[in-house]
Each structure stands twice: as structure tokens, then as C-alpha cells.
PDB file of N, CA and C in Angstrom:
ATOM      1  N   MET A 293      61.259  96.821  68.685  1.00  0.00           N
ATOM      2  CA  MET A 293      59.876  96.766  68.397  1.00  0.00           C
ATOM      3  C   MET A 293      59.116  97.532  69.421  1.00  0.00           C
ATOM      4  N   ALA A 294      59.501  97.842  70.449  1.00  0.00           N
ATOM      5  CA  ALA A 294      58.764  98.764  71.331  1.00  0.00           C
ATOM      6  C   ALA A 294      58.717 100.133  70.866  1.00  0.00           C
ATOM      7  N   ALA A 295      59.477 100.547  70.106  1.00  0.00           N
ATOM      8  CA  ALA A 295      59.578 102.009  69.584  1.00  0.00           C
ATOM      9  C   ALA A 295      58.590 102.097  68.193  1.00  0.00           C
ATOM     10  N   ALA A 296      58.220 100.952  67.688  1.00  0.00           N
ATOM     11  CA  ALA A 296      57.836 100.937  66.459  1.00  0.00           C
ATOM     12  C   ALA A 296      56.259 101.601  66.570  1.00  0.00           C
ATOM     13  N   PRO A 297      55.431 101.192  67.686  1.00  0.00           N
ATOM     14  CA  PRO A 297      54.133 101.729  67.939  1.00  0.00           C
ATOM     15  C   PRO A 297      54.141 103.380  67.795  1.00  0.00           C
ATOM     16  N   SER A 298      55.086 103.949  68.572  1.00  0.00           N
ATOM     17  CA  SER A 298      55.236 105.303  68.583  1.00  0.00           C
ATOM     18  C   SER A 298      55.520 106.087  67.207  1.00  0.00           C
ATOM     19  N   ALA A 299      56.016 105.168  66.533  1.00  0.00           N
ATOM     20  CA  ALA A 299      56.295 105.795  65.047  1.00  0.00           C
ATOM     21  C   ALA A 299      55.156 105.457  64.238  1.00  0.00           C
ATOM     22  N   VAL A 300      54.085 104.986  64.625  1.00  0.00           N
ATOM     23  CA  VAL A 300      52.768 104.756  63.907  1.00  0.00           C
ATOM     24  C   VAL A 300      53.127 103.649  62.800  1.00  0.00           C
ATOM     25  N   CYS A 301      53.757 102.452  63.274  1.00  0.00           N
ATOM     26  CA  CYS A 301      54.083 101.401  62.465  1.00  0.00           C
ATOM     27  C   CYS A 301      53.163 100.278  62.559  1.00  0.00           C
ATOM     28  N   ALA A 302      52.781  99.491  61.840  1.00  0.00           N
ATOM     29  CA  ALA A 302      51.781  98.382  61.808  1.00  0.00           C
ATOM     30  C   ALA A 302      52.480  97.138  61.578  1.00  0.00           C
ATOM     31  N   PHE A 303      52.740  96.135  62.532  1.00  0.00           N
ATOM     32  CA  PHE A 303      53.224  94.964  62.310  1.00  0.00           C
ATOM     33  C   PHE A 303      52.422  93.962  61.642  1.00  0.00           C
ATOM     34  N   PRO A 304      52.604  93.162  60.596  1.00  0.00           N
ATOM     35  CA  PRO A 304      53.757  93.348  59.685  1.00  0.00           C
ATOM     36  C   PRO A 304      53.415  94.235  58.443  1.00  0.00           C
ATOM     37  N   ASP A 305      52.305  94.914  58.459  1.00  0.00           N
ATOM     38  CA  ASP A 305      51.906  95.698  57.281  1.00  0.00           C
ATOM     39  C   ASP A 305      53.054  96.586  56.821  1.00  0.00           C
ATOM     40  N   ASP A 306      53.469  97.406  57.918  1.00  0.00           N
ATOM     41  CA  ASP A 306      54.468  98.362  57.473  1.00  0.00           C
ATOM     42  C   ASP A 306      56.035  98.163  57.792  1.00  0.00           C
ATOM     43  N   LEU A 307      56.327  97.203  58.663  1.00  0.00           N
ATOM     44  CA  LEU A 307      57.446  96.863  59.252  1.00  0.00           C
ATOM     45  C   LEU A 307      57.494  95.533  59.704  1.00  0.00           C
ATOM     46  N   SER A 308      58.502  94.650  58.774  1.00  0.00           N
ATOM     47  CA  SER A 308      58.742  93.282  59.488  1.00  0.00           C
ATOM     48  C   SER A 308      59.942  93.293  60.204  1.00  0.00           C
ATOM     49  N   VAL A 309      60.023  92.491  61.382  1.00  0.00           N
ATOM     50  CA  VAL A 309      61.338  92.351  62.119  1.00  0.00           C
ATOM     51  C   VAL A 309      61.565  90.922  62.318  1.00  0.00           C
ATOM     52  N   ALA A 310      62.742  90.508  62.256  1.00  0.00           N
ATOM     53  CA  ALA A 310      62.986  89.129  62.613  1.00  0.00           C
ATOM     54  C   ALA A 310      64.339  89.025  63.588  1.00  0.00           C
ATOM     55  N   GLY A 311      64.473  87.960  64.044  1.00  0.00           N
ATOM     56  CA  GLY A 311      65.478  87.661  65.312  1.00  0.00           C
ATOM     57  C   GLY A 311      66.360  86.557  64.750  1.00  0.00           C
ATOM     58  N   PHE A 312      67.053  85.971  65.771  1.00  0.00           N
ATOM     59  CA  PHE A 312      68.158  84.947  65.628  1.00  0.00           C
ATOM     60  C   PHE A 312      68.239  84.285  66.745  1.00  0.00           C
ATOM     61  N   ASP A 313      68.166  82.847  66.681  1.00  0.00           N
ATOM     62  CA  ASP A 313      68.446  82.132  67.902  1.00  0.00           C
ATOM     63  C   ASP A 313      67.121  81.604  68.594  1.00  0.00           C
ATOM     64  N   ASP A 314      65.942  81.953  67.990  1.00  0.00           N
ATOM     65  CA  ASP A 314      64.761  81.410  68.642  1.00  0.00           C
ATOM     66  C   ASP A 314      64.697  81.486  69.956  1.00  0.00           C
ATOM     67  N   ILE A 315      64.909  82.436  70.807  1.00  0.00           N
ATOM     68  CA  ILE A 315      65.107  82.376  72.275  1.00  0.00           C
ATOM     69  C   ILE A 315      63.500  82.322  72.856  1.00  0.00           C
ATOM     70  N   ASP A 316      63.257  81.859  74.010  1.00  0.00           N
ATOM     71  CA  ASP A 316      61.924  82.030  74.276  1.00  0.00           C
ATOM     72  C   ASP A 316      61.269  83.206  74.538  1.00  0.00           C
ATOM     73  N   LEU A 317      61.923  84.418  74.526  1.00  0.00           N
ATOM     74  CA  LEU A 317      61.506  85.688  74.383  1.00  0.00           C
ATOM     75  C   LEU A 317      60.640  86.052  73.202  1.00  0.00           C
ATOM     76  N   ALA A 318      61.212  85.299  72.147  1.00  0.00           N
ATOM     77  CA  ALA A 318      60.891  85.558  70.673  1.00  0.00           C
ATOM     78  C   ALA A 318      59.142  85.128  70.867  1.00  0.00           C
ATOM     79  N   ARG A 319      58.709  84.564  71.578  1.00  0.00           N
ATOM     80  CA  ARG A 319      57.100  83.973  71.635  1.00  0.00           C
ATOM     81  C   ARG A 319      56.539  84.876  72.685  1.00  0.00           C
ATOM     82  N   ALA A 320      57.252  85.636  73.510  1.00  0.00           N
ATOM     83  CA  ALA A 320      56.533  86.431  74.161  1.00  0.00           C
ATOM     84  C   ALA A 320      56.353  87.966  74.063  1.00  0.00           C
ATOM     85  N   THR A 321      56.894  88.244  72.865  1.00  0.00           N
ATOM     86  CA  THR A 321      56.661  89.832  72.314  1.00  0.00           C
ATOM     87  C   THR A 321      55.312  89.682  71.693  1.00  0.00           C
ATOM     88  N   GLY A 322      54.844  90.975  71.197  1.00  0.00           N
ATOM     89  CA  GLY A 322      53.638  91.363  70.693  1.00  0.00           C
ATOM     90  C   GLY A 322      54.098  92.143  69.452  1.00  0.00           C
ATOM     91  N   PRO A 323      53.766  91.592  68.243  1.00  0.00           N
ATOM     92  CA  PRO A 323      53.568  90.311  67.854  1.00  0.00           C
ATOM     93  C   PRO A 323      54.768  89.371  68.080  1.00  0.00           C
ATOM     94  N   MET A 324      54.696  88.001  67.993  1.00  0.00           N
ATOM     95  CA  MET A 324      55.757  87.179  68.237  1.00  0.00           C
ATOM     96  C   MET A 324      56.569  87.425  67.153  1.00  0.00           C
ATOM     97  N   LEU A 325      57.790  87.111  67.570  1.00  0.00           N
ATOM     98  CA  LEU A 325      59.028  87.539  66.703  1.00  0.00           C
ATOM     99  C   LEU A 325      59.299  86.376  65.801  1.00  0.00           C
ATOM    100  N   THR A 326      59.267  86.602  64.417  1.00  0.00           N
ATOM    101  CA  THR A 326      59.934  85.587  63.354  1.00  0.00           C
ATOM    102  C   THR A 326      61.359  85.460  63.596  1.00  0.00           C
ATOM    103  N   THR A 327      62.109  84.058  63.725  1.00  0.00           N
ATOM    104  CA  THR A 327      63.390  83.930  63.976  1.00  0.00           C
ATOM    105  C   THR A 327      63.905  82.747  63.226  1.00  0.00           C
ATOM    106  N   VAL A 328      65.155  82.608  63.266  1.00  0.00           N
ATOM    107  CA  VAL A 328      66.118  81.524  62.744  1.00  0.00           C
ATOM    108  C   VAL A 328      66.611  80.601  64.052  1.00  0.00           C
ATOM    109  N   ARG A 329      66.079  79.415  63.820  1.00  0.00           N
ATOM    110  CA  ARG A 329      66.343  78.422  65.090  1.00  0.00           C
ATOM    111  C   ARG A 329      67.670  77.576  64.675  1.00  0.00           C
ATOM    112  N   GLN A 330      68.668  77.595  65.245  1.00  0.00           N
ATOM    113  CA  GLN A 330      69.907  76.843  65.147  1.00  0.00           C
ATOM    114  C   GLN A 330      69.818  75.720  65.735  1.00  0.00           C
ATOM    115  N   PRO A 331      70.618  74.662  65.354  1.00  0.00           N
ATOM    116  CA  PRO A 331      70.686  73.124  65.859  1.00  0.00           C
ATOM    117  C   PRO A 331      71.719  73.261  66.764  1.00  0.00           C
ATOM    118  N   LEU A 332      71.350  73.830  68.184  1.00  0.00           N
ATOM    119  CA  LEU A 332      72.309  74.042  69.076  1.00  0.00           C
ATOM    120  C   LEU A 332      72.889  72.691  69.665  1.00  0.00           C
ATOM    121  N   GLN A 333      71.953  71.690  69.924  1.00  0.00           N
ATOM    122  CA  GLN A 333      72.567  70.415  70.289  1.00  0.00           C
ATOM    123  C   GLN A 333      73.581  69.756  69.323  1.00  0.00           C
ATOM    124  N   GLU A 334      73.313  69.837  68.090  1.00  0.00           N
ATOM    125  CA  GLU A 334      74.104  69.349  66.971  1.00  0.00           C
ATOM    126  C   GLU A 334      75.512  70.182  67.116  1.00  0.00           C
ATOM    127  N   MET A 335      75.436  71.362  67.057  1.00  0.00           N
ATOM    128  CA  MET A 335      76.650  72.275  67.206  1.00  0.00           C
ATOM    129  C   MET A 335      77.393  72.073  68.333  1.00  0.00           C
ATOM    130  N   GLY A 336      76.654  71.720  69.576  1.00  0.00           N
ATOM    131  CA  GLY A 336      77.598  71.156  70.882  1.00  0.00           C
ATOM    132  C   GLY A 336      78.085  70.082  70.704  1.00  0.00           C
ATOM    133  N   ARG A 337      77.586  68.855  69.991  1.00  0.00           N
ATOM    134  CA  ARG A 337      78.207  67.718  69.749  1.00  0.00           C
ATOM    135  C   ARG A 337      79.360  67.877  68.754  1.00  0.00           C
ATOM    136  N   MET A 338      79.358  68.683  67.877  1.00  0.00           N
ATOM    137  CA  MET A 338      80.184  68.877  66.772  1.00  0.00           C
ATOM    138  C   MET A 338      81.486  69.441  67.432  1.00  0.00           C
ATOM    139  N   ALA A 339      81.373  70.389  68.310  1.00  0.00           N
ATOM    140  CA  ALA A 339      82.423  71.146  69.090  1.00  0.00           C
ATOM    141  C   ALA A 339      83.228  70.226  69.929  1.00  0.00           C
ATOM    142  N   VAL A 340      82.371  69.138  70.702  1.00  0.00           N
ATOM    143  CA  VAL A 340      83.176  68.363  71.657  1.00  0.00           C
ATOM    144  C   VAL A 340      83.778  67.412  70.761  1.00  0.00           C
ATOM    145  N   SER A 341      83.304  66.920  69.642  1.00  0.00           N
ATOM    146  CA  SER A 341      83.983  66.125  68.662  1.00  0.00           C
ATOM    147  C   SER A 341      85.322  66.900  68.279  1.00  0.00           C
ATOM    148  N   LEU A 342      85.258  68.061  67.713  1.00  0.00           N
ATOM    149  CA  LEU A 342      86.497  68.507  67.479  1.00  0.00           C
ATOM    150  C   LEU A 342      87.445  68.805  68.638  1.00  0.00           C
ATOM    151  N   LEU A 343      86.927  69.085  69.599  1.00  0.00           N
ATOM    152  CA  LEU A 343      87.729  69.206  70.874  1.00  0.00           C
ATOM    153  C   LEU A 343      88.447  67.901  71.140  1.00  0.00           C
ATOM    154  N   ILE A 344      87.922  66.920  71.365  1.00  0.00           N
ATOM    155  CA  ILE A 344      88.406  65.566  71.631  1.00  0.00           C
ATOM    156  C   ILE A 344      89.588  65.089  70.464  1.00  0.00           C
ATOM    157  N   ARG A 345      89.206  65.363  69.277  1.00  0.00           N
ATOM    158  CA  ARG A 345      90.341  65.249  68.037  1.00  0.00           C
ATOM    159  C   ARG A 345      91.673  66.111  68.408  1.00  0.00           C
ATOM    160  N   LEU A 346      91.374  67.291  68.670  1.00  0.00           N
ATOM    161  CA  LEU A 346      92.437  68.158  69.040  1.00  0.00           C
ATOM    162  C   LEU A 346      93.275  67.581  70.427  1.00  0.00           C
ATOM    163  N   LEU A 347      92.714  67.353  71.289  1.00  0.00           N
ATOM    164  CA  LEU A 347      93.063  66.813  72.533  1.00  0.00           C
ATOM    165  C   LEU A 347      93.996  65.339  72.163  1.00  0.00           C
ATOM    166  N   GLU A 348      93.416  64.586  71.420  1.00  0.00           N
ATOM    167  CA  GLU A 348      94.080  63.399  71.107  1.00  0.00           C
ATOM    168  C   GLU A 348      95.201  63.773  69.918  1.00  0.00           C
ATOM    169  N   ARG A 349      95.432  64.947  69.638  1.00  0.00           N
ATOM    170  CA  ARG A 349      96.361  65.457  68.606  1.00  0.00           C
ATOM    171  C   ARG A 349      96.285  64.876  67.111  1.00  0.00           C
ATOM    172  N   GLN A 350      94.895  64.642  66.804  1.00  0.00           N
ATOM    173  CA  GLN A 350      94.700  64.277  65.412  1.00  0.00           C
ATOM    174  C   GLN A 350      94.813  65.225  64.625  1.00  0.00           C
ATOM    175  N   ARG A 351      95.148  65.128  63.476  1.00  0.00           N
ATOM    176  CA  ARG A 351      95.221  66.079  62.363  1.00  0.00           C
ATOM    177  C   ARG A 351      93.857  66.542  62.136  1.00  0.00           C
ATOM    178  N   LEU A 352      93.669  67.762  62.021  1.00  0.00           N
ATOM    179  CA  LEU A 352      92.459  68.428  61.485  1.00  0.00           C
ATOM    180  C   LEU A 352      92.872  69.449  60.436  1.00  0.00           C
ATOM    181  N   ASP A 353      92.260  68.925  59.164  1.00  0.00           N
ATOM    182  CA  ASP A 353      92.372  69.477  57.803  1.00  0.00           C
ATOM    183  C   ASP A 353      91.375  70.727  58.076  1.00  0.00           C
ATOM    184  N   ALA A 354      91.521  71.832  57.214  1.00  0.00           N
ATOM    185  CA  ALA A 354      90.685  72.887  57.078  1.00  0.00           C
ATOM    186  C   ALA A 354      89.252  72.291  56.861  1.00  0.00           C
ATOM    187  N   LEU A 355      88.223  72.998  57.757  1.00  0.00           N
ATOM    188  CA  LEU A 355      86.854  72.359  57.768  1.00  0.00           C
ATOM    189  C   LEU A 355      85.696  73.388  57.298  1.00  0.00           C
ATOM    190  N   HIS A 356      84.959  72.868  56.911  1.00  0.00           N
ATOM    191  CA  HIS A 356      83.665  73.642  56.424  1.00  0.00           C
ATOM    192  C   HIS A 356      82.538  72.936  56.856  1.00  0.00           C
ATOM    193  N   ILE A 357      81.853  73.251  57.861  1.00  0.00           N
ATOM    194  CA  ILE A 357      81.017  72.469  58.467  1.00  0.00           C
ATOM    195  C   ILE A 357      79.562  73.323  58.434  1.00  0.00           C
ATOM    196  N   GLU A 358      78.458  72.833  57.686  1.00  0.00           N
ATOM    197  CA  GLU A 358      77.242  73.549  57.452  1.00  0.00           C
ATOM    198  C   GLU A 358      76.146  72.851  58.222  1.00  0.00           C
ATOM    199  N   LEU A 359      75.478  73.334  59.226  1.00  0.00           N
ATOM    200  CA  LEU A 359      74.358  72.787  59.605  1.00  0.00           C
ATOM    201  C   LEU A 359      73.089  73.500  59.471  1.00  0.00           C
ATOM    202  N   ALA A 360      72.000  72.579  59.340  1.00  0.00           N
ATOM    203  CA  ALA A 360      70.749  73.365  58.906  1.00  0.00           C
ATOM    204  C   ALA A 360      70.137  73.993  59.633  1.00  0.00           C
ATOM    205  N   THR A 361      69.558  75.306  59.526  1.00  0.00           N
ATOM    206  CA  THR A 361      69.000  76.121  60.317  1.00  0.00           C
ATOM    207  C   THR A 361      67.198  75.925  59.948  1.00  0.00           C
ATOM    208  N   GLU A 362      66.620  76.645  60.479  1.00  0.00           N
ATOM    209  CA  GLU A 362      65.095  76.637  60.440  1.00  0.00           C
ATOM    210  C   GLU A 362      64.736  77.879  60.653  1.00  0.00           C
ATOM    211  N   LEU A 363      63.752  78.622  59.676  1.00  0.00           N
ATOM    212  CA  LEU A 363      63.184  79.807  59.843  1.00  0.00           C
ATOM    213  C   LEU A 363      61.726  79.514  60.455  1.00  0.00           C
ATOM    214  N   ILE A 364      61.506  80.181  61.544  1.00  0.00           N
ATOM    215  CA  ILE A 364      60.387  80.094  62.356  1.00  0.00           C
ATOM    216  C   ILE A 364      59.428  81.529  62.197  1.00  0.00           C
ATOM    217  N   VAL A 365      58.445  81.361  61.175  1.00  0.00           N
ATOM    218  CA  VAL A 365      57.690  82.511  61.142  1.00  0.00           C
ATOM    219  C   VAL A 365      56.586  82.736  61.879  1.00  0.00           C
ATOM    220  N   ARG A 366      56.479  83.968  62.465  1.00  0.00           N
ATOM    221  CA  ARG A 366      55.655  84.368  63.413  1.00  0.00           C
ATOM    222  C   ARG A 366      54.937  85.721  62.791  1.00  0.00           C
ATOM    223  N   GLY A 367      54.361  86.468  63.785  1.00  0.00           N
ATOM    224  CA  GLY A 367      53.603  87.567  63.515  1.00  0.00           C
ATOM    225  C   GLY A 367      54.456  88.758  63.072  1.00  0.00           C
ATOM    226  N   SER A 368      55.788  88.719  63.239  1.00  0.00           N
ATOM    227  CA  SER A 368      56.452  90.046  63.271  1.00  0.00           C
ATOM    228  C   SER A 368      56.755  90.226  61.757  1.00  0.00           C
ATOM    229  N   THR A 369      56.634  89.380  60.688  1.00  0.00           N
ATOM    230  CA  THR A 369      56.839  89.391  59.474  1.00  0.00           C
ATOM    231  C   THR A 369      55.896  89.170  58.503  1.00  0.00           C
ATOM    232  N   GLY A 370      55.714  90.088  57.277  1.00  0.00           N
ATOM    233  CA  GLY A 370      54.522  89.902  56.559  1.00  0.00           C
ATOM    234  C   GLY A 370      55.156  89.898  55.157  1.00  0.00           C
ATOM    235  N   ARG A 371      54.193  89.570  54.058  1.00  0.00           N
ATOM    236  CA  ARG A 371      54.740  89.570  52.756  1.00  0.00           C
ATOM    237  C   ARG A 371      55.226  90.863  52.249  1.00  0.00           C
ATOM    238  N   VAL A 372      56.064  90.698  51.192  1.00  0.00           N
ATOM    239  CA  VAL A 372      56.713  91.948  50.731  1.00  0.00           C
ATOM    240  C   VAL A 372      55.846  92.624  49.866  1.00  0.00           C
ATOM    241  N   PRO A 373      55.448  94.044  49.834  1.00  0.00           N
ATOM    242  CA  PRO A 373      54.482  94.516  49.146  1.00  0.00           C
ATOM    243  C   PRO A 373      54.729  94.765  47.623  1.00  0.00           C
ATOM    244  N   THR A 374      53.689  94.456  46.900  1.00  0.00           N
ATOM    245  CA  THR A 374      53.948  94.759  45.409  1.00  0.00           C
ATOM    246  C   THR A 374      53.773  96.244  45.058  1.00  0.00           C
ATOM    247  N   VAL A 375      54.572  96.593  44.168  1.00  0.00           N
ATOM    248  CA  VAL A 375      54.854  97.987  43.817  1.00  0.00           C
ATOM    249  C   VAL A 375      53.904  98.146  42.427  1.00  0.00           C
TER     250      VAL A 375
END
């Protein structure tokens, strides 16, 4: 995002930028960064649960685990322009 001003881009009118993980730095940038927040505590609990099952030699069938994420919209993204 630091290079965009030298390219004469205006956020979010000319260029939208989004990140992932919603780290603290996302709120310290100018403009604040739109990002996706993951349920890190839930991911950790799931990992520990699976590890315990493995250590207890329980059978693990193929897994598909889907956890909810959240889009945190901030100033680095704008509306899609109409053509």
C-alpha cells in the first residue's frame, strides 16, 4: 500500500486492497486495511482435539472441517465501479 501513492492511486476509488488474518497492523495502516478474520481460538481447540484423538489411537476418518470467517470491511476497499 505504501507504493500506491507514488503511482497516483487513491484508496479505495482507484485501488482496493484486502488482507487476511486481521492482525493488529491492519488497523494501523492508512487507510485501515479490509481483512478476513479467522476463528483462531476455535482452530486451536479443533487442532488439540484432533491431536488427542491421534494420541489415543482413535480412528480418524477423512475430515472436512469448515469454520466461519468474518470479512472486516475498512477503508482500503470500495465499491466496484459501474461500467
